Amino acid sequence: MTEETMTLEVTRYRPGHDREPRTQSFTVPYRTDWVVLDALNHIKDRIDGTLSYRWSCRMGVCGSCGMMVNGVPKLTCAAFLRDYRPGPIRVEPLANFPVIRDLVIALDDFMEKLRRVKPWIIRAVEKPVSDGEYLQTPAQLDAYKQFSMCINCMLCYAACPVYGLEPAFLGPAAIALAYRYNLDSRDEGYRLREPVLSEAVGVWECTFVGECSVVCPKGVDPAAAIQRSKLAGATDWLLSMIMPWAGRR
Amino acid sequence: MPGDDGYQHDLLVIGGGGAGLRAAIAAAEESNRLSIAVLSKVYPMRSHTVSAEGGTAAVMRENDSLDTHAKDTIFGSDFLADQDVVEVFVKEAPGEVIQLEHWGCPWSRDPDGRVSVRPFGGMTVNRTLYAADKTGFHMLHALFQTSLKYEKITRYDEWFATSLLIEDGKVCGVTALNLHDGQMRPIVAKAVIMCTGGAGRIFPFTTNAAIKTGDGMALAYRAGVALKDMEFVQYHPTGLPGTGILITEAARGEGGHLKNKDGYRYLQDYGLGPPTDTPVHRKMELGPRDILSRCHIQEHQKGRTFDGPYGHYVHLDLRHLGEKLIDKNLPFVRELARNYVGIDPVHEPIPVRPVVHYMMGGISTDITGKTSLNGLYAAGEAACVSINGANRLGSNSLTELLVFGARAGRAAARHALERPALRSNPLAQLASDERRRLDQRFLRADGREKIADIREEMQKALESGCGIYRDRATMEGACQTLRKLRERFAHISLADKDAVFNTELIAALELECTLDVAETVARSALAREESRGSHTRTDFPKRDDARFLKHSLAYQTPDGPRIEYLPVTITRWPPEERKY
């Protein structure tokens, strides 16, 4: 009996050698429990050691192995070959990012944006550790929990049409994280994050396509974070017009 | 990334996981005069801390005490933990988890707003804090995001440290390869902290991520520092067959049952009973990991496990917990089981088997994280400080990386403050020497050996020689195979000669590290002629305190590791029989 196989059409790009990306086909054994990442590892170990890509936990939590699979941003450790039969499967680097090599994209832009939204607890006065924990009820936890589940896998940026056209756009994950801290009952940094969020490249750029929430593998729903931040920003603006003396939060 | 003024820092942390980030923040808080760098072969939020699920232990409630946590830890370690270190560990643990709470970690909460605690294996009271079943993920992201506010912390993301720079017996930095351009550079620092995590990838079947290749352990070992207690490798009793993906111990803490193929809760046959409906601390499914993993093998030998395409397995049954509790406290377990074995734990039991999970051993350090090499520190799974002894209790490792990450960060910071500035000129020469060494070894060589072949044979040797049950013959076989693989490694051939993002070169460097670490595991195991904790020998089935109540130290020699011993520190808990 001949072994069943599948074909992967993989984007290759060698800086300094290739003028532009090209496609290379590889035939791999088909296994019902293999994910696309297993197929890439098979290629690297057994067919072509020069193929470059990132991966680590292979259980959907480290966020390293995002790629375009048949044109859709996916974690390749969670994309099963069986869902793409009979193939071929097209594997490309995440869209909207500069490519360093093969399937490896540059993350520098996101890392810079992440820092800009100040994703840490900000307080006017910090409580000493010896005074114990901040109390936070399960309901207060639930208010931001969903937005704390982001694994920074970049699938939402690859799916975002606004980021594709306007790379200065803060983007779904960074905005969702800013929103996560704004919603945290322990945090008092709303005022400090607001200028970053309400710049033209912040939440207002988003046209509410919602693709980011569709592709998110962790159910974070960044689109909701963006829309609700817009609402909060608009309410702030209105309040400042009507009642300029009104403090907020 | 540093500017043109070079790659000079006061303090350099290798590894950006929980221990590394905690160390960097502790150093930044210790003094704002320090230039601190975190170098990691991946972006910090990709580090393997991210995969930890169940929780982190600390005494938080009135029904608990520091002594109870210490006693549980020491008992769990089969009396190989250093008791003075354990006492410091339990004492500093509550402050560390509260600090993390202040930094935004979304701990699960009780109705009154306090952080919740759950039961965990080998612990006598509920003391494991958790963030549902993604505790490591939330801790890592809270630490990473918090670290972004410290301007004194520079990061080298996706750099691989290839060697320690040493002058006059003192560490003065590392040579490191920038994956993005392939350049080798000296990164100068007055103190270096190794926080590179474990080395589960020396085994074929492991919960560990691909990056867990013992790089920091190997670098320290090559620099003459001992690797301590390397024979102690923890098998986690509940991994998914095939992938080895972890199903957290919290599933049992919440009340999950382990059942054999007859649907029988077999742990009651191994002295862990009686079975009860609600979980009882330290009994049945809440027994320690080493014992539960051995029970699985014995159950298999009695022919009472299931057989599948990936070997024997048993059932972890959560159905009686109900959908609501599973979704609240174990959502990731449900997600993993659905995605990777096509099982919904609400309706079906999960197939599980023991899987390599954690290295109790590591770079030998003192209670402050200092190693025997001046200027070198270590913390987290990469280190052996030693609170885990022969068997770690679940949920102590996340706490360990906080407590000893912070301690190492502070100790290294003080060291750096006292040490005069370093001259970096001769070090540039060392970096170009290192680049030449790699080129000659990997890029110009015309070898015939493949990375994947050597890696697979190493993993097979470890599994057959240093698994849950061990004996002299199988361990000697593993040692011989590893020696031969080392010779074959000299003839390795790489297809990738490019400078930019050469992951094949990184894989070769990682393989070299795993070969070093694997040999220390096999040699230390062969030398320990007793059974203690996770190290179980069929030819020496009893614990032997007269000969082996001591730590092993593996030192590198041209002929393989040389094993020496170091006494265990006993303070208030004299060794007794370990019975649950």
Coordinates of C-alpha atoms in Angstrom, one line a residue, chain B:
Chain B
M1 CA 18.5 46.8 21.2
P2 CA 21.6 48.7 22.1
G3 CA 23.0 51.7 20.2
D4 CA 26.4 52.3 18.7
D5 CA 28.1 52.7 22.1
G6 CA 28.2 48.9 22.1
Y7 CA 26.9 46.0 23.9
Q8 CA 28.0 46.8 27.5
H9 CA 25.8 46.3 30.5
D10 CA 26.2 45.9 34.2
L11 CA 24.0 42.9 34.4
L12 CA 22.9 40.5 31.7
V13 CA 20.1 38.0 32.1
I14 CA 20.1 35.0 29.7
G15 CA 16.5 33.9 29.2
G16 CA 13.3 36.0 29.2
G17 CA 10.9 33.6 30.9
G18 CA 9.5 33.9 34.4
A19 CA 12.8 33.7 36.3
G20 CA 14.7 35.9 33.9
L21 CA 12.1 38.7 33.9
R22 CA 11.7 38.5 37.7
A23 CA 15.4 38.8 38.0
A24 CA 15.7 41.8 35.6
I25 CA 12.9 43.6 37.5
A26 CA 14.4 42.9 40.9
A27 CA 17.8 44.2 39.7
A28 CA 16.1 47.4 38.2
E29 CA 14.4 48.0 41.6
E30 CA 17.6 47.3 43.5
S31 CA 19.4 50.2 41.8
N32 CA 18.5 52.7 39.1
R33 CA 22.2 53.1 38.3
L34 CA 22.4 49.7 36.6
S35 CA 22.2 49.0 33.0
I36 CA 20.3 45.7 32.7
A37 CA 19.9 43.5 29.6
V38 CA 17.7 40.5 28.9
L39 CA 18.9 38.3 26.1
S40 CA 16.6 35.5 24.9
K41 CA 16.6 33.2 21.9
V42 CA 12.8 33.9 21.6
Y43 CA 10.7 37.0 22.3
P44 CA 10.2 36.8 26.1
M45 CA 6.4 36.1 25.9
R46 CA 7.2 32.9 23.9
S47 CA 9.2 31.5 26.8
H48 CA 8.1 28.2 28.2
T49 CA 6.8 29.6 31.5
V50 CA 3.8 30.4 29.2
S51 CA 2.8 26.7 29.2
A52 CA 2.5 26.2 32.9
E53 CA -1.1 25.6 33.8
G54 CA -2.1 24.6 37.3
G55 CA -0.8 27.2 39.7
T56 CA 1.8 28.6 42.1
A57 CA 2.1 27.7 45.8
A58 CA 2.3 30.1 48.7
V59 CA 0.9 30.2 52.2
M60 CA -2.1 32.5 52.0
R61 CA -4.6 31.4 54.5
E62 CA -5.1 31.1 58.3
N63 CA -5.4 27.3 58.1
D64 CA -1.9 27.1 56.6
S65 CA 1.6 27.7 57.9
L66 CA 5.1 28.2 56.6
D67 CA 6.2 25.1 58.4
T68 CA 3.5 23.0 56.7
H69 CA 4.5 24.2 53.3
A70 CA 8.2 23.5 54.1
K71 CA 7.4 20.0 55.5
D72 CA 5.3 19.1 52.4
T73 CA 8.1 20.3 50.1
I74 CA 10.8 18.5 52.0
F75 CA 8.8 15.3 52.3
G76 CA 7.9 15.5 48.5
S77 CA 11.6 15.9 47.7
D78 CA 12.3 12.6 49.5
F79 CA 14.5 14.6 51.9
L80 CA 17.0 15.7 49.2
A81 CA 15.9 19.4 49.3
D82 CA 18.2 21.7 51.3
Q83 CA 16.0 22.7 54.2
D84 CA 17.5 26.1 54.9
V85 CA 16.7 27.0 51.3
V86 CA 13.2 25.6 51.6
E87 CA 12.6 27.7 54.7
V88 CA 13.6 30.9 52.8
F89 CA 11.5 29.8 49.8
V90 CA 8.2 29.3 51.8
K91 CA 8.8 32.5 53.7
E92 CA 9.3 34.7 50.7
A93 CA 6.7 33.0 48.5
P94 CA 3.6 34.9 49.8
G95 CA 5.2 38.3 49.2
E96 CA 6.2 37.3 45.7
V97 CA 2.7 36.2 44.6
I98 CA 1.2 39.3 46.1
Q99 CA 3.8 41.4 44.2
L100 CA 2.7 39.7 41.1
E101 CA -0.9 40.5 42.0
H102 CA 0.1 44.1 42.3
W103 CA 1.6 43.8 38.8
G104 CA -1.7 42.8 37.3
C105 CA -1.7 39.0 37.3
P106 CA -5.4 38.0 36.9
W107 CA -5.5 35.5 39.8
S108 CA -8.8 33.6 40.1
R109 CA -10.8 35.1 43.1
D110 CA -13.0 34.1 45.9
P111 CA -16.4 35.8 46.1
D112 CA -14.9 38.2 48.8
G113 CA -12.2 39.3 46.4
R114 CA -9.3 37.4 47.9
V115 CA -7.1 35.3 45.6
S116 CA -8.4 31.7 45.5
V117 CA -6.3 28.7 46.4
R118 CA -6.8 25.1 45.2
P119 CA -5.5 21.7 46.3
F120 CA -2.4 20.3 44.5
G121 CA -0.5 17.0 44.6
G122 CA 1.5 16.3 47.8
M123 CA 0.3 19.5 49.6
T124 CA -1.6 19.1 52.9
V125 CA -3.8 22.2 52.5
N126 CA -5.1 24.4 49.7
R127 CA -2.3 26.7 48.9
T128 CA -2.0 26.9 45.1
L129 CA -3.0 30.2 43.6
Y130 CA -4.1 30.0 40.0
A131 CA -5.4 32.0 37.1
A132 CA -7.9 29.4 35.8
D133 CA -5.6 26.8 34.2
K134 CA -3.3 29.3 32.4
T135 CA -1.3 30.4 35.4
G136 CA 2.1 30.4 33.7
F137 CA 0.7 32.3 30.7
H138 CA -0.7 35.0 32.9
M139 CA 2.3 35.2 35.1
L140 CA 4.7 35.5 32.1
H141 CA 2.6 38.2 30.4
A142 CA 2.2 40.1 33.6
L143 CA 6.0 40.0 34.2
F144 CA 6.8 40.8 30.6
Q145 CA 4.4 43.7 30.4
T146 CA 5.5 45.1 33.7
S147 CA 9.2 44.8 32.6
L148 CA 8.3 47.2 29.7
K149 CA 8.0 50.1 32.1
Y150 CA 11.6 49.9 33.2
E151 CA 13.7 52.0 30.8
K152 CA 16.9 50.6 32.3
I153 CA 16.1 47.1 30.9
T154 CA 17.4 46.6 27.4
R155 CA 16.3 43.5 25.5
Y156 CA 18.1 41.4 23.0
D157 CA 15.2 39.4 21.5
E158 CA 16.1 36.4 19.3
W159 CA 19.7 36.3 20.2
F160 CA 21.4 33.0 21.1
A161 CA 24.2 33.0 23.7
T162 CA 26.9 30.6 22.5
S163 CA 29.5 30.9 25.3
L164 CA 30.4 32.6 28.6
L165 CA 33.2 35.1 28.4
I166 CA 35.6 34.5 31.3
E167 CA 38.7 36.5 32.3
D168 CA 40.8 35.9 35.3
G169 CA 38.2 33.4 36.6
K170 CA 35.5 36.0 36.4
V171 CA 32.5 36.1 34.1
C172 CA 32.4 39.2 31.9
G173 CA 29.6 38.5 29.5
V174 CA 28.7 36.2 26.7
T175 CA 29.2 35.7 23.0
A176 CA 25.9 35.8 21.3
L177 CA 24.5 35.3 17.9
N178 CA 21.9 37.7 16.6
L179 CA 19.4 35.6 14.6
H180 CA 18.3 38.6 12.6
D181 CA 21.6 39.3 10.9
G182 CA 23.8 36.3 11.9
Q183 CA 26.4 38.5 13.6
M184 CA 28.3 37.2 16.6
R185 CA 28.9 39.9 19.2
P186 CA 30.4 40.0 22.7
I187 CA 27.9 41.3 25.2
V188 CA 29.8 42.6 28.1
A189 CA 28.4 42.4 31.6
K190 CA 29.7 42.4 35.2
A191 CA 27.2 39.7 36.2
V192 CA 25.3 37.2 34.2
I193 CA 22.2 35.3 35.4
M194 CA 21.2 32.1 33.6
C195 CA 17.5 31.7 33.4
T196 CA 17.2 29.5 30.4
G197 CA 14.8 26.9 31.9
G198 CA 14.9 23.1 31.7
A199 CA 15.9 20.5 29.1
G200 CA 12.9 18.3 28.6
R201 CA 13.8 18.0 24.9
I202 CA 16.6 15.5 25.7
F203 CA 13.6 13.1 25.9
P204 CA 11.3 12.1 23.0
F205 CA 8.1 12.4 24.9
T206 CA 7.8 15.6 26.9
T207 CA 5.5 18.4 27.9
N208 CA 8.3 20.8 27.2
A209 CA 8.4 23.3 24.3
A210 CA 10.9 23.0 21.4
I211 CA 13.1 25.6 23.0
K212 CA 13.7 23.6 26.2
T213 CA 17.2 22.4 25.3
G214 CA 19.2 23.2 28.4
D215 CA 21.3 25.9 26.8
G216 CA 22.2 27.7 30.0
M217 CA 22.9 24.5 31.8
A218 CA 25.4 23.5 29.1
L219 CA 27.1 26.9 29.0
A220 CA 27.6 26.9 32.7
Y221 CA 28.8 23.3 32.6
R222 CA 31.3 24.0 29.9
A223 CA 32.6 26.9 32.0
G224 CA 33.4 24.5 34.9
V225 CA 30.3 24.9 37.0
A226 CA 28.7 21.8 38.4
L227 CA 25.2 20.6 37.3
K228 CA 23.6 19.4 40.5
D229 CA 21.1 16.4 41.0
M230 CA 20.7 15.9 37.2
E231 CA 19.5 12.3 37.6
F232 CA 16.2 13.6 38.9
V233 CA 13.8 14.0 36.0
Q234 CA 10.1 14.5 36.8
Y235 CA 7.5 12.6 34.8
H236 CA 4.1 14.2 35.0
P237 CA 1.4 11.5 35.2
T238 CA -1.0 13.1 32.8
G239 CA 0.1 14.1 29.4
L240 CA -1.8 13.5 26.1
P241 CA -0.5 10.5 24.2
G242 CA 1.3 11.3 21.0
T243 CA 2.0 15.0 21.5
G244 CA 2.9 15.0 25.2
I245 CA 0.7 18.1 25.8
L246 CA 0.2 18.7 29.5
I247 CA -3.1 18.1 31.2
T248 CA -2.7 20.0 34.4
E249 CA -2.6 18.5 37.9
A250 CA -5.3 21.0 38.7
A251 CA -7.7 18.7 36.8
R252 CA -7.1 16.3 39.7
G253 CA -7.0 19.1 42.3
E254 CA -10.5 20.0 41.1
G255 CA -11.6 16.4 41.7
G256 CA -10.7 14.5 38.5
H257 CA -10.2 10.7 38.8
L258 CA -7.6 8.4 37.2
K259 CA -9.1 5.1 36.0
N260 CA -7.7 2.0 34.4
K261 CA -9.3 0.2 31.5
D262 CA -11.9 -1.4 33.8
G263 CA -13.0 2.1 35.0
Y264 CA -11.4 1.4 38.4
R265 CA -9.6 4.0 40.4
Y266 CA -6.4 2.0 40.5
L267 CA -4.4 4.3 42.8
Q268 CA -6.1 2.7 45.8
D269 CA -4.1 -0.5 45.1
Y270 CA -0.8 1.4 45.7
G271 CA -1.3 2.6 49.2
L272 CA -2.9 5.9 48.2
G273 CA -6.5 5.1 49.2
P274 CA -9.1 5.0 50.3
P275 CA -10.9 6.5 47.3
T276 CA -13.3 9.3 48.2
D277 CA -15.7 11.3 46.2
T278 CA -14.2 14.7 47.0
P279 CA -10.5 15.1 46.8
V280 CA -8.5 14.5 50.0
H281 CA -5.1 16.1 50.3
R282 CA -2.1 13.9 49.5
K283 CA -4.4 10.8 48.8
M284 CA -5.3 9.1 45.6
E285 CA -5.1 11.5 42.6
L286 CA -3.5 14.1 44.9
G287 CA -0.5 11.9 45.5
P288 CA 2.9 13.2 44.3
R289 CA 3.9 13.0 40.7
D290 CA 6.7 10.5 41.0
I291 CA 4.5 7.9 42.8
L292 CA 1.6 8.4 40.4
S293 CA 3.8 7.9 37.4
R294 CA 5.2 4.7 38.9
C295 CA 1.7 3.5 39.6
H296 CA 0.8 3.9 35.9
I297 CA 3.7 1.7 34.8
Q298 CA 2.8 -1.0 37.4
E299 CA -0.8 -0.9 36.3
H300 CA 0.4 -1.3 32.7
Q301 CA 2.5 -4.3 33.7
K302 CA -0.6 -5.8 35.2
G303 CA -2.3 -5.5 31.8
R304 CA -4.9 -3.0 33.1
T305 CA -4.1 0.0 30.9
F306 CA -5.5 0.9 27.5
D307 CA -3.4 0.3 24.3
G308 CA -3.4 3.0 21.7
P309 CA -1.3 4.0 18.7
Y310 CA 1.0 5.9 21.0
G311 CA 1.4 3.2 23.6
H312 CA -0.4 2.5 26.9
Y313 CA -2.7 5.0 28.6
V314 CA -5.3 5.4 31.3
H315 CA -8.3 7.7 31.7
L316 CA -8.5 11.0 33.4
D317 CA -12.2 11.4 34.1
L318 CA -13.6 14.8 34.8
R319 CA -17.2 14.2 33.7
H320 CA -18.6 14.3 37.3
L321 CA -17.2 17.8 37.7
G322 CA -19.7 19.2 35.3
E323 CA -19.5 21.6 32.5
K324 CA -19.8 24.7 34.6
L325 CA -16.8 24.0 36.9
I326 CA -14.7 22.7 33.9
D327 CA -15.3 25.9 32.0
K328 CA -14.6 28.1 35.0
N329 CA -11.5 26.5 36.4
L330 CA -10.2 24.2 33.6
P331 CA -11.1 25.8 30.3
F332 CA -7.7 25.2 28.8
V333 CA -7.9 21.5 29.6
R334 CA -11.1 21.4 27.7
E335 CA -9.7 23.3 24.8
L336 CA -6.5 21.1 24.6
A337 CA -8.4 17.8 24.8
R338 CA -10.9 18.9 22.2
N339 CA -8.2 20.2 19.8
Y340 CA -5.6 17.6 20.2
V341 CA -7.4 14.3 21.0
G342 CA -10.9 15.1 19.8
I343 CA -12.3 14.5 23.3
D344 CA -14.7 16.8 25.2
P345 CA -13.9 16.1 28.8
V346 CA -17.4 17.2 29.8
H347 CA -18.7 14.0 28.1
E348 CA -15.7 11.7 27.8
P349 CA -12.6 10.8 29.8
I350 CA -9.3 12.1 28.6
P351 CA -6.6 9.6 27.6
V352 CA -3.4 10.3 29.5
R353 CA 0.1 8.8 30.2
P354 CA 3.2 9.9 32.1
V355 CA 5.4 12.3 30.2
V356 CA 8.7 14.0 30.9
H357 CA 8.0 17.4 32.5
Y358 CA 10.6 18.9 34.7
M359 CA 14.3 18.8 35.6
M360 CA 14.8 18.9 39.4
G361 CA 18.5 19.3 38.7
G362 CA 20.4 22.2 37.2
I363 CA 23.2 24.7 37.6
S364 CA 24.4 24.4 41.2
T365 CA 23.7 27.6 43.1
D366 CA 23.7 28.8 46.7
I367 CA 20.7 30.4 48.5
T368 CA 21.2 33.7 46.7
G369 CA 21.5 32.2 43.2
K370 CA 25.3 32.5 43.1
T371 CA 27.3 29.8 41.3
S372 CA 30.9 28.7 42.0
L373 CA 32.0 30.9 39.1
N374 CA 32.5 34.6 40.1
G375 CA 29.9 36.7 38.4
L376 CA 27.6 33.9 37.3
Y377 CA 24.2 33.4 38.8
A378 CA 21.2 31.1 37.9
A379 CA 17.5 30.8 38.8
G380 CA 14.4 28.9 37.8
E381 CA 14.4 25.5 36.3
A382 CA 17.9 26.1 34.8
A383 CA 19.2 26.2 38.4
C384 CA 19.3 23.8 41.3
V385 CA 19.2 25.9 44.4
S386 CA 17.7 23.1 45.8
I387 CA 14.1 23.1 47.0
N388 CA 12.9 20.2 44.8
G389 CA 15.4 17.5 45.7
A390 CA 14.4 14.2 44.2
N391 CA 10.8 15.1 43.4
R392 CA 9.2 18.5 42.9
L393 CA 5.7 19.2 44.2
G394 CA 3.4 20.6 41.6
S395 CA 3.0 24.4 41.8
N396 CA 6.3 24.9 43.6
S397 CA 8.2 25.7 40.4
L398 CA 6.3 28.9 39.4
T399 CA 6.9 30.1 43.0
E400 CA 10.5 29.1 42.7
L401 CA 11.1 31.2 39.7
L402 CA 9.7 34.2 41.5
V403 CA 11.5 33.8 44.8
F404 CA 14.8 32.8 43.4
G405 CA 14.6 34.9 40.2
A406 CA 14.2 37.9 42.5
R407 CA 17.0 36.7 44.8
A408 CA 19.4 36.2 41.9
G409 CA 18.5 39.5 40.4
R410 CA 19.3 41.3 43.7
A411 CA 22.5 39.4 44.4
A412 CA 23.8 39.9 40.8
A413 CA 22.9 43.6 41.0
R414 CA 24.9 44.1 44.2
H415 CA 27.8 42.2 42.6
A416 CA 27.7 44.4 39.5
L417 CA 27.5 47.6 41.6
E418 CA 30.7 46.6 43.5
R419 CA 32.7 45.4 40.5
P420 CA 34.8 47.9 38.5
A421 CA 34.1 48.7 34.9
L422 CA 35.2 46.1 32.4
R423 CA 37.5 46.6 29.4
S424 CA 35.8 45.3 26.3
N425 CA 38.6 45.3 23.7
P426 CA 40.0 41.9 24.2
L427 CA 36.5 40.5 24.3
A428 CA 35.8 41.6 20.7
Q429 CA 38.6 39.3 19.7
L430 CA 36.9 36.4 21.7
A431 CA 33.7 37.0 19.7
S432 CA 35.4 36.7 16.4
D433 CA 37.2 33.6 17.6
E434 CA 33.8 32.2 18.5
R435 CA 32.3 33.1 15.1
R436 CA 35.2 31.3 13.5
R437 CA 34.7 28.3 15.7
L438 CA 31.1 28.0 14.6
D439 CA 31.9 28.6 10.9
Q440 CA 34.5 25.8 11.0
R441 CA 32.3 23.5 12.9
F442 CA 29.0 23.9 11.2
L443 CA 29.1 26.0 8.1
R444 CA 32.1 25.0 6.2
A445 CA 32.2 21.4 7.4
D446 CA 31.4 18.8 4.8
G447 CA 30.0 16.2 7.2
R448 CA 27.4 13.5 6.7
E449 CA 25.5 13.4 10.0
K450 CA 22.1 15.0 10.2
I451 CA 20.8 16.9 13.2
A452 CA 17.5 15.0 13.3
D453 CA 19.1 11.6 13.4
I454 CA 21.4 12.4 16.3
R455 CA 18.6 14.1 18.2
E456 CA 16.3 11.1 17.8
E457 CA 18.9 8.6 18.9
M458 CA 19.8 10.7 21.9
Q459 CA 16.1 10.9 22.9
K460 CA 15.7 7.2 22.4
A461 CA 18.8 6.5 24.6
L462 CA 17.5 8.7 27.4
E463 CA 14.0 7.2 27.3
S464 CA 15.2 3.6 27.3
G465 CA 18.0 4.2 29.8
C466 CA 16.8 6.9 32.1
G467 CA 13.0 6.5 32.2
I468 CA 10.6 6.1 35.1
Y469 CA 12.3 2.8 36.1
R470 CA 16.1 2.4 35.6
D471 CA 18.8 -0.2 36.1
R472 CA 22.5 -0.5 35.6
A473 CA 22.5 -2.2 32.2
T474 CA 20.1 0.2 30.6
M475 CA 21.8 3.3 32.0
E476 CA 25.2 2.0 30.9
G477 CA 23.8 1.5 27.4
A478 CA 22.5 5.1 27.4
C479 CA 25.9 6.4 28.5
Q480 CA 27.7 4.5 25.7
T481 CA 25.2 5.7 23.1
L482 CA 25.6 9.3 24.2
R483 CA 29.4 9.1 23.9
K484 CA 29.1 7.7 20.4
L485 CA 26.6 10.4 19.5
R486 CA 29.1 13.0 20.6
E487 CA 31.6 11.7 18.1
R488 CA 29.1 11.7 15.4
F489 CA 28.1 15.2 16.2
A490 CA 31.6 16.3 15.2
H491 CA 30.7 15.2 11.6
I492 CA 27.4 17.1 11.4
S493 CA 26.4 18.8 8.2
L494 CA 24.2 21.8 7.8
A495 CA 22.4 22.6 4.5
D496 CA 21.8 26.2 5.6
K497 CA 24.8 28.4 5.2
D498 CA 22.9 31.7 5.3
A499 CA 23.5 34.4 8.0
V500 CA 19.9 35.6 8.4
F501 CA 17.7 33.7 10.7
N502 CA 19.5 30.4 10.3
T503 CA 17.4 28.1 12.5
E504 CA 19.3 25.1 11.4
L505 CA 22.5 26.5 13.0
I506 CA 20.5 27.2 16.1
A507 CA 19.2 23.7 16.1
A508 CA 22.8 22.4 15.9
L509 CA 23.8 24.6 18.8
E510 CA 20.8 23.4 20.8
L511 CA 21.6 19.8 20.0
E512 CA 25.2 20.3 21.3
C513 CA 23.7 21.6 24.5
T514 CA 21.3 18.7 24.9
L515 CA 24.1 16.2 24.4
D516 CA 26.0 17.7 27.3
V517 CA 23.0 17.8 29.5
A518 CA 21.8 14.3 28.6
E519 CA 25.2 12.9 29.5
T520 CA 25.1 14.5 33.0
V521 CA 21.6 13.0 33.5
A522 CA 22.7 9.4 32.5
R523 CA 26.0 9.5 34.4
S524 CA 24.5 11.0 37.6
A525 CA 21.7 8.4 37.4
L526 CA 24.2 5.5 37.0
A527 CA 26.2 6.7 40.0
R528 CA 23.3 6.9 42.3
E529 CA 22.8 3.4 43.6
E530 CA 19.5 3.8 45.4
S531 CA 15.9 4.8 44.7
R532 CA 14.8 8.2 45.8
G533 CA 12.0 10.4 44.5
S534 CA 11.8 10.3 40.7
H535 CA 15.0 8.2 40.5
T536 CA 13.8 4.6 40.7
R537 CA 16.2 1.7 40.2
T538 CA 15.0 -1.8 39.9
D539 CA 18.4 -3.0 41.0
F540 CA 18.5 -0.7 44.0
P541 CA 14.9 -0.4 45.0
K542 CA 15.4 1.2 48.5
R543 CA 16.4 4.7 49.6
D544 CA 19.9 4.6 51.0
D545 CA 20.5 7.5 53.3
A546 CA 23.8 6.2 54.6
R547 CA 25.3 6.4 51.1
F548 CA 23.2 8.9 49.2
L549 CA 21.6 11.5 51.4
K550 CA 23.6 13.9 49.3
H551 CA 23.5 16.0 46.1
S552 CA 25.3 14.8 43.0
L553 CA 27.5 17.3 41.2
A554 CA 28.4 16.6 37.6
Y555 CA 31.6 18.3 36.3
Q556 CA 32.7 18.3 32.7
T557 CA 35.8 16.4 31.7
P558 CA 37.0 15.3 28.2
D559 CA 35.9 11.8 29.0
G560 CA 32.4 12.8 30.1
P561 CA 31.0 14.0 33.4
R562 CA 32.8 13.4 36.6
I563 CA 30.4 12.9 39.6
E564 CA 31.1 14.3 43.0
Y565 CA 28.8 14.7 46.0
L566 CA 27.7 17.5 48.4
P567 CA 25.9 17.0 51.7
V568 CA 22.2 17.9 52.0
T569 CA 21.4 20.6 54.5
I570 CA 19.0 19.3 57.2
T571 CA 17.6 21.9 59.7
R572 CA 14.4 20.8 61.4
W573 CA 13.1 17.8 59.5
P574 CA 15.2 14.6 60.0
P575 CA 14.7 12.1 57.2
E576 CA 11.9 9.6 57.7
E577 CA 10.2 7.1 55.5
R578 CA 8.2 8.8 52.8
K579 CA 4.8 7.4 52.9
Y580 CA 1.5 9.0 51.9

